[in-house]
Amino acid sequence: VDLVSAILVAAVVALAVRRAAFVVAALLRPGPLPLPGELPAVTVLVPARDEAAAAPRLLEALSRLAYPSDKLSIVLISDGSTD
């Protein structure tokens, strides 16, 4: 029983340390962004079904992304929508 308890405690501690490492890494400031000429072209695919009411808000939010507009494409995909 003592061995099982020790293994269980070690596993919980290991997972806690791992989670803490991820939190610290997420909180650290990222390096500077590359220059606009170095950024890749990106296409954002937005699957939507019967989302006519939410689509305008979503597309407006996506249009405010801090990414060069000549390198960003947004594609709204609708399959079988009834609205």
PDB file of N, CA and C in Angstrom:
ATOM      1  N   VAL A   1       0.834  -1.190   0.000  1.00  0.00           N
ATOM      2  CA  VAL A   1       0.000   0.000   0.000  1.00  0.00           C
ATOM      3  C   VAL A   1       0.878   1.253   0.000  1.00  0.00           C
ATOM      4  N   ASP A   2       1.963   1.243   0.741  1.00  0.00           N
ATOM      5  CA  ASP A   2       2.842   2.405   0.784  1.00  0.00           C
ATOM      6  C   ASP A   2       3.480   2.669  -0.570  1.00  0.00           C
ATOM      7  N   LEU A   3       3.836   1.613  -1.286  1.00  0.00           N
ATOM      8  CA  LEU A   3       4.445   1.766  -2.608  1.00  0.00           C
ATOM      9  C   LEU A   3       3.438   2.368  -3.591  1.00  0.00           C
ATOM     10  N   VAL A   4       2.206   1.914  -3.545  1.00  0.00           N
ATOM     11  CA  VAL A   4       1.160   2.444  -4.432  1.00  0.00           C
ATOM     12  C   VAL A   4       0.920   3.919  -4.129  1.00  0.00           C
ATOM     13  N   SER A   5       0.859   4.259  -2.862  1.00  0.00           N
ATOM     14  CA  SER A   5       0.666   5.661  -2.470  1.00  0.00           C
ATOM     15  C   SER A   5       1.828   6.520  -2.947  1.00  0.00           C
ATOM     16  N   ALA A   6       3.038   6.025  -2.817  1.00  0.00           N
ATOM     17  CA  ALA A   6       4.221   6.781  -3.245  1.00  0.00           C
ATOM     18  C   ALA A   6       4.200   6.993  -4.757  1.00  0.00           C
ATOM     19  N   ILE A   7       3.815   5.974  -5.504  1.00  0.00           N
ATOM     20  CA  ILE A   7       3.747   6.101  -6.968  1.00  0.00           C
ATOM     21  C   ILE A   7       2.665   7.101  -7.360  1.00  0.00           C
ATOM     22  N   LEU A   8       1.535   7.038  -6.682  1.00  0.00           N
ATOM     23  CA  LEU A   8       0.441   7.966  -6.969  1.00  0.00           C
ATOM     24  C   LEU A   8       0.842   9.404  -6.668  1.00  0.00           C
ATOM     25  N   VAL A   9       1.493   9.632  -5.539  1.00  0.00           N
ATOM     26  CA  VAL A   9       1.955  10.974  -5.185  1.00  0.00           C
ATOM     27  C   VAL A   9       2.986  11.462  -6.191  1.00  0.00           C
ATOM     28  N   ALA A  10       3.900  10.605  -6.603  1.00  0.00           N
ATOM     29  CA  ALA A  10       4.926  10.988  -7.580  1.00  0.00           C
ATOM     30  C   ALA A  10       4.282  11.361  -8.914  1.00  0.00           C
ATOM     31  N   ALA A  11       3.256  10.630  -9.317  1.00  0.00           N
ATOM     32  CA  ALA A  11       2.576  10.935 -10.577  1.00  0.00           C
ATOM     33  C   ALA A  11       1.862  12.281 -10.497  1.00  0.00           C
ATOM     34  N   VAL A  12       1.207  12.552  -9.388  1.00  0.00           N
ATOM     35  CA  VAL A  12       0.505  13.829  -9.215  1.00  0.00           C
ATOM     36  C   VAL A  12       1.500  14.983  -9.210  1.00  0.00           C
ATOM     37  N   VAL A  13       2.603  14.818  -8.530  1.00  0.00           N
ATOM     38  CA  VAL A  13       3.629  15.869  -8.493  1.00  0.00           C
ATOM     39  C   VAL A  13       4.207  16.095  -9.887  1.00  0.00           C
ATOM     40  N   ALA A  14       4.477  15.017 -10.613  1.00  0.00           N
ATOM     41  CA  ALA A  14       5.026  15.146 -11.964  1.00  0.00           C
ATOM     42  C   ALA A  14       4.059  15.902 -12.873  1.00  0.00           C
ATOM     43  N   LEU A  15       2.782  15.585 -12.785  1.00  0.00           N
ATOM     44  CA  LEU A  15       1.790  16.285 -13.607  1.00  0.00           C
ATOM     45  C   LEU A  15       1.665  17.753 -13.207  1.00  0.00           C
ATOM     46  N   ALA A  16       1.765  18.040 -11.913  1.00  0.00           N
ATOM     47  CA  ALA A  16       1.701  19.427 -11.458  1.00  0.00           C
ATOM     48  C   ALA A  16       2.899  20.228 -11.960  1.00  0.00           C
ATOM     49  N   VAL A  17       4.069  19.640 -11.914  1.00  0.00           N
ATOM     50  CA  VAL A  17       5.278  20.312 -12.410  1.00  0.00           C
ATOM     51  C   VAL A  17       5.170  20.544 -13.912  1.00  0.00           C
ATOM     52  N   ARG A  18       4.668  19.562 -14.630  1.00  0.00           N
ATOM     53  CA  ARG A  18       4.497  19.695 -16.087  1.00  0.00           C
ATOM     54  C   ARG A  18       3.529  20.828 -16.406  1.00  0.00           C
ATOM     55  N   ARG A  19       2.420  20.877 -15.678  1.00  0.00           N
ATOM     56  CA  ARG A  19       1.436  21.930 -15.915  1.00  0.00           C
ATOM     57  C   ARG A  19       2.024  23.302 -15.592  1.00  0.00           C
ATOM     58  N   ALA A  20       2.763  23.397 -14.518  1.00  0.00           N
ATOM     59  CA  ALA A  20       3.388  24.665 -14.150  1.00  0.00           C
ATOM     60  C   ALA A  20       4.366  25.122 -15.226  1.00  0.00           C
ATOM     61  N   ALA A  21       5.100  24.193 -15.794  1.00  0.00           N
ATOM     62  CA  ALA A  21       6.042  24.539 -16.869  1.00  0.00           C
ATOM     63  C   ALA A  21       5.298  25.102 -18.074  1.00  0.00           C
ATOM     64  N   PHE A  22       4.156  24.507 -18.414  1.00  0.00           N
ATOM     65  CA  PHE A  22       3.371  25.016 -19.540  1.00  0.00           C
ATOM     66  C   PHE A  22       2.807  26.401 -19.241  1.00  0.00           C
ATOM     67  N   VAL A  23       2.362  26.626 -18.030  1.00  0.00           N
ATOM     68  CA  VAL A  23       1.823  27.937 -17.661  1.00  0.00           C
ATOM     69  C   VAL A  23       2.911  28.994 -17.740  1.00  0.00           C
ATOM     70  N   VAL A  24       4.087  28.699 -17.218  1.00  0.00           N
ATOM     71  CA  VAL A  24       5.197  29.655 -17.269  1.00  0.00           C
ATOM     72  C   VAL A  24       5.579  29.941 -18.720  1.00  0.00           C
ATOM     73  N   ALA A  25       5.639  28.918 -19.541  1.00  0.00           N
ATOM     74  CA  ALA A  25       5.982  29.111 -20.954  1.00  0.00           C
ATOM     75  C   ALA A  25       4.942  29.970 -21.662  1.00  0.00           C
ATOM     76  N   ALA A  26       3.672  29.787 -21.321  1.00  0.00           N
ATOM     77  CA  ALA A  26       2.610  30.571 -21.949  1.00  0.00           C
ATOM     78  C   ALA A  26       2.658  32.028 -21.514  1.00  0.00           C
ATOM     79  N   LEU A  27       3.107  32.280 -20.300  1.00  0.00           N
ATOM     80  CA  LEU A  27       3.137  33.646 -19.790  1.00  0.00           C
ATOM     81  C   LEU A  27       4.358  34.436 -20.247  1.00  0.00           C
ATOM     82  N   LEU A  28       5.388  33.754 -20.669  1.00  0.00           N
ATOM     83  CA  LEU A  28       6.574  34.460 -21.147  1.00  0.00           C
ATOM     84  C   LEU A  28       6.245  35.179 -22.443  1.00  0.00           C
ATOM     85  N   ARG A  29       6.807  36.341 -22.587  1.00  0.00           N
ATOM     86  CA  ARG A  29       6.551  37.109 -23.805  1.00  0.00           C
ATOM     87  C   ARG A  29       7.206  36.417 -25.000  1.00  0.00           C
ATOM     88  N   PRO A  30       6.459  36.325 -26.098  1.00  0.00           N
ATOM     89  CA  PRO A  30       7.063  35.762 -27.298  1.00  0.00           C
ATOM     90  C   PRO A  30       8.045  36.758 -27.905  1.00  0.00           C
ATOM     91  N   GLY A  31       8.901  36.276 -28.741  1.00  0.00           N
ATOM     92  CA  GLY A  31       9.854  37.141 -29.420  1.00  0.00           C
ATOM     93  C   GLY A  31       9.133  38.066 -30.386  1.00  0.00           C
ATOM     94  N   PRO A  32       9.858  38.988 -30.987  1.00  0.00           N
ATOM     95  CA  PRO A  32       9.218  39.921 -31.925  1.00  0.00           C
ATOM     96  C   PRO A  32       8.686  39.180 -33.148  1.00  0.00           C
ATOM     97  N   LEU A  33       7.602  39.724 -33.702  1.00  0.00           N
ATOM     98  CA  LEU A  33       7.035  39.126 -34.904  1.00  0.00           C
ATOM     99  C   LEU A  33       7.972  39.354 -36.081  1.00  0.00           C
ATOM    100  N   PRO A  34       7.957  38.451 -37.040  1.00  0.00           N
ATOM    101  CA  PRO A  34       8.769  38.668 -38.232  1.00  0.00           C
ATOM    102  C   PRO A  34       8.252  39.875 -39.015  1.00  0.00           C
ATOM    103  N   LEU A  35       9.080  40.419 -39.865  1.00  0.00           N
ATOM    104  CA  LEU A  35       8.664  41.531 -40.715  1.00  0.00           C
ATOM    105  C   LEU A  35       7.539  41.070 -41.627  1.00  0.00           C
ATOM    106  N   PRO A  36       6.644  41.989 -42.047  1.00  0.00           N
ATOM    107  CA  PRO A  36       5.505  41.581 -42.885  1.00  0.00           C
ATOM    108  C   PRO A  36       5.900  40.804 -44.140  1.00  0.00           C
ATOM    109  N   GLY A  37       7.016  41.107 -44.732  1.00  0.00           N
ATOM    110  CA  GLY A  37       7.448  40.379 -45.927  1.00  0.00           C
ATOM    111  C   GLY A  37       7.842  38.946 -45.635  1.00  0.00           C
ATOM    112  N   GLU A  38       8.124  38.639 -44.387  1.00  0.00           N
ATOM    113  CA  GLU A  38       8.549  37.293 -44.010  1.00  0.00           C
ATOM    114  C   GLU A  38       7.391  36.416 -43.542  1.00  0.00           C
ATOM    115  N   LEU A  39       6.211  37.001 -43.350  1.00  0.00           N
ATOM    116  CA  LEU A  39       5.066  36.225 -42.870  1.00  0.00           C
ATOM    117  C   LEU A  39       4.510  35.352 -43.995  1.00  0.00           C
ATOM    118  N   PRO A  40       4.077  34.150 -43.668  1.00  0.00           N
ATOM    119  CA  PRO A  40       3.501  33.281 -44.706  1.00  0.00           C
ATOM    120  C   PRO A  40       2.067  33.703 -45.024  1.00  0.00           C
ATOM    121  N   ALA A  41       1.597  33.309 -46.178  1.00  0.00           N
ATOM    122  CA  ALA A  41       0.187  33.498 -46.512  1.00  0.00           C
ATOM    123  C   ALA A  41      -0.616  32.502 -45.681  1.00  0.00           C
ATOM    124  N   VAL A  42      -1.748  32.962 -45.157  1.00  0.00           N
ATOM    125  CA  VAL A  42      -2.571  32.138 -44.273  1.00  0.00           C
ATOM    126  C   VAL A  42      -4.009  32.159 -44.767  1.00  0.00           C
ATOM    127  N   THR A  43      -4.647  31.006 -44.768  1.00  0.00           N
ATOM    128  CA  THR A  43      -6.073  30.915 -45.065  1.00  0.00           C
ATOM    129  C   THR A  43      -6.778  30.375 -43.835  1.00  0.00           C
ATOM    130  N   VAL A  44      -7.772  31.116 -43.365  1.00  0.00           N
ATOM    131  CA  VAL A  44      -8.570  30.699 -42.215  1.00  0.00           C
ATOM    132  C   VAL A  44      -9.857  30.095 -42.757  1.00  0.00           C
ATOM    133  N   LEU A  45     -10.073  28.809 -42.490  1.00  0.00           N
ATOM    134  CA  LEU A  45     -11.285  28.127 -42.922  1.00  0.00           C
ATOM    135  C   LEU A  45     -12.279  28.133 -41.772  1.00  0.00           C
ATOM    136  N   VAL A  46     -13.468  28.657 -42.026  1.00  0.00           N
ATOM    137  CA  VAL A  46     -14.489  28.773 -40.988  1.00  0.00           C
ATOM    138  C   VAL A  46     -15.690  27.919 -41.400  1.00  0.00           C
ATOM    139  N   PRO A  47     -15.798  26.704 -40.840  1.00  0.00           N
ATOM    140  CA  PRO A  47     -16.969  25.889 -41.152  1.00  0.00           C
ATOM    141  C   PRO A  47     -18.183  26.423 -40.392  1.00  0.00           C
ATOM    142  N   ALA A  48     -19.311  26.539 -41.094  1.00  0.00           N
ATOM    143  CA  ALA A  48     -20.509  27.070 -40.459  1.00  0.00           C
ATOM    144  C   ALA A  48     -21.731  26.386 -41.058  1.00  0.00           C
ATOM    145  N   ARG A  49     -22.638  26.012 -40.200  1.00  0.00           N
ATOM    146  CA  ARG A  49     -23.904  25.449 -40.659  1.00  0.00           C
ATOM    147  C   ARG A  49     -25.014  26.131 -39.886  1.00  0.00           C
ATOM    148  N   ASP A  50     -25.906  26.761 -40.622  1.00  0.00           N
ATOM    149  CA  ASP A  50     -27.013  27.502 -40.023  1.00  0.00           C
ATOM    150  C   ASP A  50     -26.506  28.553 -39.037  1.00  0.00           C
ATOM    151  N   GLU A  51     -25.520  29.311 -39.459  1.00  0.00           N
ATOM    152  CA  GLU A  51     -24.911  30.343 -38.622  1.00  0.00           C
ATOM    153  C   GLU A  51     -25.073  31.737 -39.211  1.00  0.00           C
ATOM    154  N   ALA A  52     -26.164  31.966 -39.941  1.00  0.00           N
ATOM    155  CA  ALA A  52     -26.362  33.263 -40.593  1.00  0.00           C
ATOM    156  C   ALA A  52     -26.379  34.408 -39.584  1.00  0.00           C
ATOM    157  N   ALA A  53     -26.904  34.173 -38.400  1.00  0.00           N
ATOM    158  CA  ALA A  53     -26.968  35.241 -37.399  1.00  0.00           C
ATOM    159  C   ALA A  53     -25.591  35.562 -36.823  1.00  0.00           C
ATOM    160  N   ALA A  54     -24.728  34.563 -36.677  1.00  0.00           N
ATOM    161  CA  ALA A  54     -23.419  34.770 -36.047  1.00  0.00           C
ATOM    162  C   ALA A  54     -22.316  35.090 -37.051  1.00  0.00           C
ATOM    163  N   ALA A  55     -22.492  34.743 -38.310  1.00  0.00           N
ATOM    164  CA  ALA A  55     -21.428  34.901 -39.302  1.00  0.00           C
ATOM    165  C   ALA A  55     -20.937  36.339 -39.454  1.00  0.00           C
ATOM    166  N   PRO A  56     -21.807  37.341 -39.529  1.00  0.00           N
ATOM    167  CA  PRO A  56     -21.290  38.712 -39.683  1.00  0.00           C
ATOM    168  C   PRO A  56     -20.374  39.140 -38.532  1.00  0.00           C
ATOM    169  N   ARG A  57     -20.756  38.814 -37.299  1.00  0.00           N
ATOM    170  CA  ARG A  57     -19.904  39.163 -36.141  1.00  0.00           C
ATOM    171  C   ARG A  57     -18.573  38.450 -36.206  1.00  0.00           C
ATOM    172  N   LEU A  58     -18.616  37.174 -36.567  1.00  0.00           N
ATOM    173  CA  LEU A  58     -17.390  36.389 -36.660  1.00  0.00           C
ATOM    174  C   LEU A  58     -16.468  36.948 -37.734  1.00  0.00           C
ATOM    175  N   LEU A  59     -17.015  37.227 -38.912  1.00  0.00           N
ATOM    176  CA  LEU A  59     -16.196  37.757 -39.999  1.00  0.00           C
ATOM    177  C   LEU A  59     -15.639  39.135 -39.665  1.00  0.00           C
ATOM    178  N   GLU A  60     -16.415  39.949 -38.958  1.00  0.00           N
ATOM    179  CA  GLU A  60     -15.916  41.259 -38.526  1.00  0.00           C
ATOM    180  C   GLU A  60     -14.741  41.090 -37.577  1.00  0.00           C
ATOM    181  N   ALA A  61     -14.853  40.161 -36.633  1.00  0.00           N
ATOM    182  CA  ALA A  61     -13.755  39.911 -35.692  1.00  0.00           C
ATOM    183  C   ALA A  61     -12.523  39.406 -36.432  1.00  0.00           C
ATOM    184  N   LEU A  62     -12.713  38.511 -37.389  1.00  0.00           N
ATOM    185  CA  LEU A  62     -11.573  37.995 -38.150  1.00  0.00           C
ATOM    186  C   LEU A  62     -10.925  39.087 -38.992  1.00  0.00           C
ATOM    187  N   SER A  63     -11.709  40.038 -39.464  1.00  0.00           N
ATOM    188  CA  SER A  63     -11.138  41.122 -40.279  1.00  0.00           C
ATOM    189  C   SER A  63     -10.241  42.043 -39.452  1.00  0.00           C
ATOM    190  N   ARG A  64     -10.378  42.003 -38.137  1.00  0.00           N
ATOM    191  CA  ARG A  64      -9.547  42.845 -37.269  1.00  0.00           C
ATOM    192  C   ARG A  64      -8.256  42.159 -36.830  1.00  0.00           C
ATOM    193  N   LEU A  65      -7.979  40.975 -37.374  1.00  0.00           N
ATOM    194  CA  LEU A  65      -6.735  40.292 -37.018  1.00  0.00           C
ATOM    195  C   LEU A  65      -5.537  41.153 -37.392  1.00  0.00           C
ATOM    196  N   ALA A  66      -4.526  41.133 -36.566  1.00  0.00           N
ATOM    197  CA  ALA A  66      -3.303  41.896 -36.823  1.00  0.00           C
ATOM    198  C   ALA A  66      -2.408  41.070 -37.740  1.00  0.00           C
ATOM    199  N   TYR A  67      -2.814  40.993 -39.006  1.00  0.00           N
ATOM    200  CA  TYR A  67      -2.061  40.225 -40.004  1.00  0.00           C
ATOM    201  C   TYR A  67      -2.218  40.960 -41.320  1.00  0.00           C
ATOM    202  N   PRO A  68      -1.172  41.035 -42.128  1.00  0.00           N
ATOM    203  CA  PRO A  68      -1.271  41.776 -43.390  1.00  0.00           C
ATOM    204  C   PRO A  68      -2.411  41.231 -44.263  1.00  0.00           C
ATOM    205  N   SER A  69      -3.280  42.122 -44.706  1.00  0.00           N
ATOM    206  CA  SER A  69      -4.458  41.696 -45.466  1.00  0.00           C
ATOM    207  C   SER A  69      -4.095  41.022 -46.788  1.00  0.00           C
ATOM    208  N   ASP A  70      -2.940  41.366 -47.351  1.00  0.00           N
ATOM    209  CA  ASP A  70      -2.551  40.716 -48.609  1.00  0.00           C
ATOM    210  C   ASP A  70      -2.041  39.292 -48.393  1.00  0.00           C
ATOM    211  N   LYS A  71      -1.854  38.894 -47.159  1.00  0.00           N
ATOM    212  CA  LYS A  71      -1.381  37.545 -46.842  1.00  0.00           C
ATOM    213  C   LYS A  71      -2.444  36.725 -46.104  1.00  0.00           C
ATOM    214  N   LEU A  72      -3.653  37.281 -45.954  1.00  0.00           N
ATOM    215  CA  LEU A  72      -4.693  36.619 -45.180  1.00  0.00           C
ATOM    216  C   LEU A  72      -5.935  36.405 -46.029  1.00  0.00           C
ATOM    217  N   SER A  73      -6.391  35.168 -46.081  1.00  0.00           N
ATOM    218  CA  SER A  73      -7.652  34.829 -46.745  1.00  0.00           C
ATOM    219  C   SER A  73      -8.570  34.204 -45.710  1.00  0.00           C
ATOM    220  N   ILE A  74      -9.847  34.581 -45.780  1.00  0.00           N
ATOM    221  CA  ILE A  74     -10.841  34.005 -44.887  1.00  0.00           C
ATOM    222  C   ILE A  74     -11.910  33.363 -45.750  1.00  0.00           C
ATOM    223  N   VAL A  75     -12.147  32.073 -45.517  1.00  0.00           N
ATOM    224  CA  VAL A  75     -13.123  31.326 -46.310  1.00  0.00           C
ATOM    225  C   VAL A  75     -14.199  30.804 -45.369  1.00  0.00           C
ATOM    226  N   LEU A  76     -15.432  31.244 -45.599  1.00  0.00           N
ATOM    227  CA  LEU A  76     -16.577  30.763 -44.833  1.00  0.00           C
ATOM    228  C   LEU A  76     -17.164  29.581 -45.602  1.00  0.00           C
ATOM    229  N   ILE A  77     -17.187  28.413 -44.958  1.00  0.00           N
ATOM    230  CA  ILE A  77     -17.640  27.192 -45.609  1.00  0.00           C
ATOM    231  C   ILE A  77     -19.013  26.833 -45.053  1.00  0.00           C
ATOM    232  N   SER A  78     -19.988  26.720 -45.944  1.00  0.00           N
ATOM    233  CA  SER A  78     -21.342  26.372 -45.540  1.00  0.00           C
ATOM    234  C   SER A  78     -21.771  25.144 -46.316  1.00  0.00           C
ATOM    235  N   ASP A  79     -22.153  24.100 -45.622  1.00  0.00           N
ATOM    236  CA  ASP A  79     -22.566  22.871 -46.264  1.00  0.00           C
ATOM    237  C   ASP A  79     -23.910  22.433 -45.691  1.00  0.00           C
ATOM    238  N   GLY A  80     -24.934  22.567 -46.468  1.00  0.00           N
ATOM    239  CA  GLY A  80     -26.239  22.113 -46.026  1.00  0.00           C
ATOM    240  C   GLY A  80     -26.980  23.090 -45.141  1.00  0.00           C
ATOM    241  N   SER A  81     -26.574  24.357 -45.138  1.00  0.00           N
ATOM    242  CA  SER A  81     -27.275  25.340 -44.318  1.00  0.00           C
ATOM    243  C   SER A  81     -28.670  25.566 -44.861  1.00  0.00           C
ATOM    244  N   THR A  82     -29.575  25.844 -43.944  1.00  0.00           N
ATOM    245  CA  THR A  82     -30.949  26.134 -44.356  1.00  0.00           C
ATOM    246  C   THR A  82     -31.316  27.602 -44.114  1.00  0.00           C
ATOM    247  N   ASP A  83     -30.381  28.367 -43.572  1.00  0.00           N
ATOM    248  CA  ASP A  83     -30.663  29.780 -43.328  1.00  0.00           C
ATOM    249  C   ASP A  83     -29.957  30.673 -44.318  1.00  0.00           C
TER     250      ASP A  83
END
